[in-house]
Every structure is written in structure tokens, then in C-alpha cells.
Amino acid sequence: PNLRMLRVGVLLLLGTLCAGVPYFEDTNVFEGKWCKIASQPLPDDLKEYSKGGADDSCEHWLLTNGSSVVKANATLSSVMVNHDPIPSELKEKGLTNLGDLDYFATRSYVPVDGGETGSGAAFLVLDYNLKLTGTISTNQTQAPWLAIDYGSLQIYSSESNATVLKAYDIETGAAAPDLSLSQPLHNIRGGTLATTGTLYITASAVSQSEASLWAVSLSTGSVTQVLPDVGDNVKLANMWGLTVLHLGSLHLLHPSGFTHYVPCSASGHVPQVPIAAGCP
């Protein structure tokens, strides 16, 4: 596929917005603190669509509810929906549960598995209009999430409870060697890549009940806690999406809606972020 052009994330001057609001530190991406700037509740017709989220770099959200995929604009008005994206051959194998998705070069990639039955997992490939164009097989029993590395053109995923990450070529589906994690992660909810080489995951550590935000080095497998206690059932919708509409640079999707973050200081380092080409 065509690679996205480089773009620079937009930083907002926060002023007093940063006083007293939650923040986290992330020296892998920005120097300094992050600030929560907004909450965006899901409207009534999308309240069930908090199972997974992404944005398509064309100012749309992509959301799943476990069985359907919907495209909504930045103000969360539904644009289109595929109510039945899972092909019959996967349903016959017990794969009926959609997870946290991602987007690359006009295509949406959606994990599907059998939930707690552990009956297997695959990735759906949908075109820009959410029509199924193909599937990618995996060697997993579960796939609650996936995230795409735009640099290596690999799809990362894992079991719900993971000691390793799985990776697959985005075009051929060929499996890459497993990446061992420096510590186990449990009940993984979602993931996204901020920059090539750093994967962000919402998951729990062994001793946790609620999820934290974790940074995973894709070169070493080192796991670092970035933001503790982000809440249960939280997904990572994107790390750098929808900056044109000033919705921030990090988007967490909760059952109630989105929370949006930006770096607290406009003087922080602004990375050049690769994004997928193509807004039909």
C-alpha cells in the first residue's frame, strides 16, 4: 500500500486547562506532561460501540460493538455501518466477537475471535466503505485487539492474557517471530502505535484490577507503565488522530465515550508521525 505522508501533530496552547487535570509523562514521545482536555460522550445510537475504536485520518471514527463496525464523523454522528462484517466461514468456526480495530491506507483491520471459548482468531480486512475484502489467519486462540505499525507494515496482536506479542505481515499475513514481554499483561483491552517502535496497550498487571496504559518497546519487549488506573474496559482509539479538529493527540475510549489528551506544554518535542495515505 501507499505509505502515508509525514505530518506533524498539532499542539494546543492549554493555559489554565492544565491546572489540576490528570496527566501522564511519556518521554518516548513528548517531553513533559500530558493533559486531559475534553470528554466526548457517545450519543445514544452509538453507546454500544465501545468495544474498539480507531480513526481513519480522514476525520472519521471507526467503532465496533462486538458484532458490527460503524464509521462516525468527528462529532460522533454515524456515517455508515456494516452490521454483519464476519463471513460465514468464520462464524461456522465460532468466531463471532469483534475486538479493538485499526486503520491503514483506506482499509480497516478488525480482529475477530470466539471470545472466552478460545476457538481461534482472524483479522477482517474492510475497505473504506466497510465492505469485507478479505481475511488474515492467525496462530492465536484469542485476538481482543490489533494495532498496525506503519513503518514495518506489521499487524501486532496478542491473546487476552499475554507474555508475548504476535506480529503478521499486513499484505501476506505471514507470521513474524513472537516478541517476549518483560512482564505479563492481563485482560488486554486495546492497543495503538504512537510512533514506529513504541506500542501503547491498555491492560492490567498481575496485581491490578483496573487497566493502566503501558508503553511496549517493539525492539526489546520492555513494558513501562505510562498512566495508572485509566478505568476498566478502556480502549485505545488512537494516539495521533483527529488533530485537525483539535481533539488532542491521545484518545481513550470508555463505555461512556472518549477522553482526549494533549501535551501540557507546547514547547515539547513534536514528532513527525507517519499516517496512511488515501481519503477517497
C-alpha positions as a LaTeX table, in Angstrom:
\begin{tabular}{lrrr}
\hline
Residue & $x$ (\AA) & $y$ (\AA) & $z$ (\AA) \\
\hline
Pro1 & 0.00 & 0.00 & 0.00 \\
Asn2 & 0.98 & 3.63 & $-0.33$ \\
Leu3 & 2.59 & 4.97 & 2.80 \\
Arg4 & 1.11 & 7.96 & 4.48 \\
Met5 & 2.85 & 11.29 & 4.15 \\
Leu6 & 4.52 & 12.60 & 7.25 \\
Arg7 & 2.54 & 15.10 & 9.24 \\
Val8 & 3.27 & 16.95 & 12.41 \\
Gly9 & 0.86 & 16.59 & 15.28 \\
Val10 & $-0.96$ & 19.73 & 16.29 \\
Leu11 & $-0.31$ & 21.03 & 19.81 \\
Leu12 & $-2.81$ & 23.20 & 21.65 \\
Leu13 & $-1.85$ & 26.03 & 23.98 \\
Leu14 & $-3.61$ & 24.91 & 27.10 \\
Gly15 & $-3.18$ & 27.78 & 29.53 \\
Thr16 & $-5.29$ & 27.20 & 32.58 \\
Leu17 & $-6.76$ & 23.99 & 31.16 \\
Cys18 & $-3.79$ & 22.10 & 32.56 \\
Ala19 & $-4.33$ & 23.21 & 36.13 \\
Gly20 & $-5.43$ & 20.31 & 38.23 \\
Val21 & $-6.36$ & 17.89 & 35.44 \\
Pro22 & $-4.97$ & 14.36 & 35.03 \\
Tyr23 & $-1.68$ & 13.95 & 33.23 \\
Phe24 & 0.92 & 11.34 & 32.47 \\
Glu25 & 4.55 & 11.50 & 31.50 \\
Asp26 & 5.82 & 9.91 & 28.29 \\
Thr27 & 9.43 & 10.60 & 27.39 \\
Asn28 & 9.20 & 8.23 & 24.41 \\
Val29 & 7.02 & 10.68 & 22.51 \\
Phe30 & 6.86 & 14.08 & 24.18 \\
Glu31 & 8.99 & 15.55 & 26.91 \\
Gly32 & 6.87 & 16.62 & 29.84 \\
Lys33 & 3.29 & 16.10 & 30.95 \\
Trp34 & 0.06 & 15.29 & 29.18 \\
Cys35 & $-3.25$ & 16.97 & 29.98 \\
Lys36 & $-6.80$ & 15.77 & 29.56 \\
Ile37 & $-8.59$ & 18.48 & 27.59 \\
Ala38 & $-12.02$ & 17.07 & 26.79 \\
Ser39 & $-14.55$ & 14.33 & 27.26 \\
Gln40 & $-16.83$ & 13.34 & 24.39 \\
Pro41 & $-19.81$ & 11.15 & 25.33 \\
Leu42 & $-21.10$ & 8.61 & 22.88 \\
Pro43 & $-24.59$ & 9.52 & 21.57 \\
Asp44 & $-27.48$ & 7.20 & 22.26 \\
Asp45 & $-27.24$ & 5.43 & 18.89 \\
Leu46 & $-23.54$ & 4.66 & 19.44 \\
Lys47 & $-23.49$ & 3.85 & 23.17 \\
Glu48 & $-22.94$ & 0.15 & 22.48 \\
Tyr49 & $-19.97$ & 0.86 & 20.18 \\
Ser50 & $-17.22$ & 0.99 & 22.78 \\
Lys51 & $-15.66$ & $-2.42$ & 22.09 \\
Gly52 & $-12.96$ & $-0.87$ & 19.91 \\
Gly53 & $-12.02$ & 2.35 & 18.19 \\
Ala54 & $-9.67$ & 3.95 & 15.67 \\
Asp55 & $-9.65$ & 6.91 & 13.34 \\
Asp56 & $-9.09$ & 6.86 & 9.59 \\
Ser57 & $-7.07$ & 10.11 & 9.27 \\
Cys58 & $-9.97$ & 11.45 & 7.19 \\
Glu59 & $-11.72$ & 12.84 & 10.29 \\
His60 & $-13.81$ & 9.74 & 10.99 \\
Trp61 & $-14.02$ & 7.44 & 13.97 \\
Leu62 & $-14.25$ & 3.68 & 13.40 \\
Leu63 & $-16.03$ & 1.85 & 16.22 \\
Thr64 & $-17.10$ & $-1.71$ & 16.99 \\
Asn65 & $-19.71$ & $-3.17$ & 19.31 \\
Gly66 & $-18.59$ & $-6.78$ & 19.11 \\
Ser67 & $-20.61$ & $-7.69$ & 16.01 \\
Ser68 & $-20.84$ & $-4.53$ & 13.85 \\
Val69 & $-18.48$ & $-1.81$ & 12.61 \\
Val70 & $-19.62$ & 1.80 & 12.33 \\
Lys71 & $-17.98$ & 4.88 & 10.82 \\
Ala72 & $-18.83$ & 8.18 & 12.52 \\
Asn73 & $-17.66$ & 11.72 & 11.94 \\
Ala74 & $-15.59$ & 13.61 & 14.50 \\
Thr75 & $-18.72$ & 14.82 & 16.27 \\
Leu76 & $-19.88$ & 11.17 & 16.54 \\
Ser77 & $-22.70$ & 11.26 & 14.03 \\
Ser78 & $-22.96$ & 7.90 & 12.26 \\
Val79 & $-21.94$ & 7.96 & 8.59 \\
Met80 & $-22.18$ & 4.27 & 7.66 \\
Val81 & $-22.36$ & 0.87 & 9.33 \\
Asn82 & $-21.67$ & $-2.75$ & 8.45 \\
His83 & $-24.00$ & $-4.76$ & 10.66 \\
Asp84 & $-22.62$ & $-8.15$ & 9.59 \\
Pro85 & $-18.94$ & $-7.99$ & 8.55 \\
Ile86 & $-17.98$ & $-11.51$ & 9.70 \\
Pro87 & $-18.06$ & $-14.05$ & 6.84 \\
Ser88 & $-19.99$ & $-17.29$ & 7.28 \\
Glu89 & $-16.88$ & $-19.48$ & 7.16 \\
Leu90 & $-15.53$ & $-17.76$ & 10.28 \\
Lys91 & $-18.89$ & $-17.85$ & 12.05 \\
Glu92 & $-19.02$ & $-21.61$ & 11.46 \\
Lys93 & $-15.72$ & $-21.87$ & 13.38 \\
Gly94 & $-17.20$ & $-19.95$ & 16.30 \\
Leu95 & $-15.51$ & $-16.60$ & 15.51 \\
Thr96 & $-18.24$ & $-14.06$ & 16.22 \\
Asn97 & $-16.63$ & $-11.50$ & 18.55 \\
Leu98 & $-15.07$ & $-8.30$ & 17.11 \\
Gly99 & $-12.30$ & $-6.53$ & 19.04 \\
Asp100 & $-10.30$ & $-3.30$ & 19.01 \\
Leu101 & $-9.52$ & $-2.37$ & 15.39 \\
Asp102 & $-7.04$ & $-0.22$ & 13.45 \\
Tyr103 & $-6.80$ & 1.53 & 10.06 \\
Phe104 & $-4.20$ & 1.76 & 7.32 \\
Ala105 & $-4.28$ & 3.05 & 3.73 \\
Thr106 & $-8.07$ & 3.16 & 3.21 \\
Arg107 & $-8.59$ & $-0.21$ & 4.93 \\
Ser108 & $-9.87$ & $-1.16$ & 8.36 \\
Tyr109 & $-8.39$ & $-4.21$ & 10.08 \\
Val110 & $-10.68$ & $-5.80$ & 12.67 \\
Pro111 & $-9.80$ & $-8.74$ & 14.95 \\
Val112 & $-12.44$ & $-11.43$ & 15.38 \\
Asp113 & $-12.34$ & $-14.37$ & 17.78 \\
Gly114 & $-14.53$ & $-16.74$ & 19.76 \\
Gly115 & $-14.22$ & $-14.78$ & 22.98 \\
Glu116 & $-13.56$ & $-16.84$ & 26.08 \\
Thr117 & $-14.07$ & $-20.09$ & 24.14 \\
Gly118 & $-10.56$ & $-19.70$ & 22.70 \\
Ser119 & $-11.75$ & $-21.19$ & 19.41 \\
Gly120 & $-9.32$ & $-19.22$ & 17.26 \\
Ala121 & $-8.86$ & $-15.76$ & 15.79 \\
Ala122 & $-8.56$ & $-13.94$ & 12.47 \\
Phe123 & $-8.40$ & $-10.39$ & 11.14 \\
Leu124 & $-11.07$ & $-8.92$ & 8.86 \\
Val125 & $-10.00$ & $-6.50$ & 6.12 \\
Leu126 & $-12.65$ & $-3.91$ & 5.25 \\
Asp127 & $-12.46$ & $-1.27$ & 2.52 \\
Tyr128 & $-13.13$ & 2.44 & 3.02 \\
Asn129 & $-16.88$ & 1.79 & 2.82 \\
Leu130 & $-16.64$ & $-1.00$ & 5.42 \\
Lys131 & $-17.15$ & $-3.80$ & 2.90 \\
Leu132 & $-15.29$ & $-7.05$ & 3.58 \\
Thr133 & $-12.43$ & $-7.57$ & 1.12 \\
Gly134 & $-10.51$ & $-10.40$ & 2.80 \\
Thr135 & $-9.35$ & $-12.09$ & 5.98 \\
Ile136 & $-5.97$ & $-12.82$ & 7.58 \\
Ser137 & $-5.42$ & $-16.04$ & 9.52 \\
Thr138 & $-3.59$ & $-16.02$ & 12.86 \\
Asn139 & $-1.98$ & $-18.56$ & 15.15 \\
Gln140 & $-3.88$ & $-17.17$ & 18.16 \\
Thr141 & $-6.76$ & $-18.57$ & 20.19 \\
Gln142 & $-7.96$ & $-15.04$ & 21.00 \\
Ala143 & $-7.48$ & $-11.59$ & 19.45 \\
Pro144 & $-9.11$ & $-8.88$ & 21.54 \\
Trp145 & $-7.13$ & $-6.14$ & 19.77 \\
Leu146 & $-4.74$ & $-5.33$ & 16.95 \\
Ala147 & $-2.51$ & $-2.38$ & 16.07 \\
Ile148 & $-0.63$ & $-1.60$ & 12.86 \\
Asp149 & 3.00 & $-0.48$ & 12.66 \\
Tyr150 & 3.09 & 1.86 & 9.65 \\
Gly151 & 6.88 & 1.58 & 9.48 \\
Ser152 & 7.31 & $-2.20$ & 9.36 \\
Leu153 & 3.82 & $-2.82$ & 7.88 \\
Gln154 & 3.13 & $-5.41$ & 10.52 \\
Ile155 & $-0.06$ & $-6.09$ & 12.45 \\
Tyr156 & 0.52 & $-6.62$ & 16.17 \\
Ser157 & $-1.89$ & $-8.55$ & 18.39 \\
Ser158 & $-1.91$ & $-10.97$ & 21.32 \\
Glu159 & $-4.01$ & $-13.22$ & 23.48 \\
Ser160 & $-6.14$ & $-11.56$ & 26.15 \\
Asn161 & $-3.51$ & $-12.52$ & 28.75 \\
Ala162 & $-0.11$ & $-12.21$ & 27.13 \\
Thr163 & 3.54 & $-12.90$ & 27.76 \\
Val164 & 4.38 & $-12.39$ & 24.06 \\
Leu165 & 3.16 & $-10.21$ & 21.21 \\
Lys166 & 2.25 & $-11.71$ & 17.84 \\
Ala167 & 3.05 & $-9.97$ & 14.54 \\
Tyr168 & 1.90 & $-10.57$ & 10.96 \\
Asp169 & 2.79 & $-9.07$ & 7.60 \\
Ile170 & $-0.04$ & $-6.75$ & 6.61 \\
Glu171 & $-0.08$ & $-7.96$ & 2.97 \\
Thr172 & 0.82 & $-11.64$ & 3.12 \\
Gly173 & $-0.34$ & $-12.48$ & 6.64 \\
Ala174 & 2.94 & $-14.29$ & 7.30 \\
Ala175 & 3.71 & $-14.59$ & 11.00 \\
Ala176 & 6.85 & $-12.95$ & 12.39 \\
Pro177 & 8.72 & $-14.29$ & 15.44 \\
Asp178 & 7.00 & $-13.69$ & 18.78 \\
Leu179 & 8.14 & $-10.73$ & 20.86 \\
Ser180 & 8.58 & $-11.65$ & 24.54 \\
Leu181 & 7.31 & $-9.05$ & 27.01 \\
Ser182 & 9.38 & $-8.05$ & 30.02 \\
Gln183 & 6.30 & $-8.61$ & 32.21 \\
Pro184 & 2.94 & $-10.30$ & 31.60 \\
Leu185 & $-0.08$ & $-8.17$ & 30.71 \\
His186 & $-3.60$ & $-9.31$ & 31.56 \\
Asn187 & $-7.05$ & $-8.60$ & 30.17 \\
Ile188 & $-5.67$ & $-6.52$ & 27.30 \\
Arg189 & $-8.33$ & $-4.10$ & 26.08 \\
Gly190 & $-6.72$ & $-2.28$ & 23.17 \\
Gly191 & $-3.55$ & $-1.02$ & 21.54 \\
Thr192 & $-2.14$ & 1.54 & 19.12 \\
Leu193 & 1.24 & 2.71 & 17.86 \\
Ala194 & 2.22 & 6.31 & 18.50 \\
Thr195 & 5.47 & 6.15 & 16.57 \\
Thr196 & 7.24 & 3.29 & 14.87 \\
Gly197 & 8.82 & 1.20 & 17.59 \\
Thr198 & 6.53 & 2.06 & 20.52 \\
Leu199 & 3.23 & 0.26 & 21.10 \\
Tyr200 & 0.73 & 1.52 & 23.65 \\
Ile201 & $-1.57$ & $-1.01$ & 25.32 \\
Thr202 & $-4.40$ & $-0.73$ & 27.84 \\
Ala203 & $-4.17$ & $-3.74$ & 30.13 \\
Ser204 & $-3.75$ & $-4.85$ & 33.72 \\
Ala205 & $-0.66$ & $-6.06$ & 35.53 \\
Val206 & $-0.88$ & $-9.21$ & 37.62 \\
Ser207 & $-1.80$ & $-7.31$ & 40.79 \\
Gln208 & $-4.23$ & $-4.86$ & 39.14 \\
Ser209 & $-7.99$ & $-4.94$ & 38.70 \\
Glu210 & $-8.30$ & $-1.77$ & 36.61 \\
Ala211 & $-6.41$ & $-1.12$ & 33.41 \\
Ser212 & $-3.32$ & 1.03 & 33.01 \\
Leu213 & $-1.74$ & 2.48 & 29.89 \\
Trp214 & 1.53 & 0.72 & 29.03 \\
Ala215 & 4.30 & 1.51 & 26.55 \\
Val216 & 5.94 & $-1.52$ & 24.91 \\
Ser217 & 9.24 & $-1.29$ & 23.05 \\
Leu218 & 8.94 & $-3.30$ & 19.85 \\
Ser219 & 12.72 & $-3.73$ & 19.73 \\
Thr220 & 13.23 & $-5.11$ & 23.24 \\
Gly221 & 9.79 & $-6.08$ & 24.59 \\
Ser222 & 10.31 & $-3.78$ & 27.58 \\
Val223 & 6.99 & $-2.86$ & 29.25 \\
Thr224 & 6.63 & 0.50 & 31.06 \\
Gln225 & 3.59 & 1.83 & 32.86 \\
Val226 & 2.63 & 5.24 & 31.48 \\
Leu227 & $-0.71$ & 6.07 & 33.11 \\
Pro228 & $-2.18$ & 4.06 & 36.01 \\
Asp229 & $-5.83$ & 3.30 & 36.62 \\
Val230 & $-7.39$ & 4.50 & 33.38 \\
Gly231 & $-10.52$ & 2.50 & 34.24 \\
Asp232 & $-11.95$ & $-0.84$ & 33.26 \\
Asn233 & $-12.96$ & $-1.68$ & 29.67 \\
Val234 & $-10.98$ & 1.25 & 28.25 \\
Lys235 & $-9.75$ & 1.05 & 24.65 \\
Leu236 & $-7.06$ & 2.96 & 22.81 \\
Ala237 & $-8.82$ & 4.63 & 19.89 \\
Asn238 & $-5.68$ & 6.29 & 18.55 \\
Met239 & $-2.53$ & 8.06 & 19.62 \\
Trp240 & $-2.31$ & 10.79 & 16.98 \\
Gly241 & $-5.70$ & 11.04 & 15.27 \\
Leu242 & $-8.05$ & 13.91 & 14.55 \\
Thr243 & $-5.61$ & 16.71 & 15.41 \\
Val244 & $-7.09$ & 18.95 & 12.71 \\
Leu245 & $-10.29$ & 19.20 & 14.73 \\
His246 & $-8.28$ & 19.95 & 17.89 \\
Leu247 & $-9.42$ & 16.86 & 19.73 \\
Gly248 & $-5.95$ & 16.13 & 21.02 \\
Ser249 & $-3.23$ & 13.58 & 20.41 \\
Leu250 & $-4.29$ & 10.63 & 22.59 \\
His251 & $-7.80$ & 9.20 & 22.59 \\
Leu252 & $-9.07$ & 6.72 & 25.18 \\
Leu253 & $-12.43$ & 5.08 & 24.52 \\
His254 & $-14.53$ & 4.19 & 27.56 \\
Pro255 & $-18.04$ & 2.68 & 27.63 \\
Ser256 & $-19.35$ & 6.21 & 28.19 \\
Gly257 & $-17.31$ & 7.88 & 25.43 \\
Phe258 & $-13.92$ & 9.39 & 24.64 \\
Thr259 & $-11.38$ & 11.26 & 26.72 \\
His260 & $-8.86$ & 13.36 & 24.78 \\
Tyr261 & $-5.33$ & 14.35 & 25.83 \\
Val262 & $-2.64$ & 16.70 & 24.54 \\
Pro263 & 0.86 & 17.52 & 25.80 \\
Cys264 & 0.56 & 20.12 & 28.55 \\
Ser265 & 3.44 & 22.18 & 27.16 \\
Ala266 & 3.51 & 23.49 & 23.60 \\
Ser267 & 7.30 & 23.59 & 23.88 \\
Gly268 & 7.60 & 19.80 & 23.91 \\
His269 & 9.13 & 17.85 & 21.04 \\
Val270 & 6.64 & 17.29 & 18.22 \\
Pro271 & 7.31 & 14.01 & 16.38 \\
Gln272 & 6.74 & 13.54 & 12.69 \\
Val273 & 4.00 & 10.96 & 12.52 \\
Pro274 & 3.50 & 8.61 & 9.54 \\
Ile275 & $-0.16$ & 8.35 & 8.56 \\
Ala276 & $-1.83$ & 6.21 & 5.94 \\
Ala277 & $-2.42$ & 7.81 & 2.55 \\
Gly278 & $-5.79$ & 7.94 & 0.95 \\
Cys279 & $-9.05$ & 9.68 & 1.77 \\
Pro280 & $-11.38$ & 8.69 & $-1.06$ \\
\hline
\end{tabular}
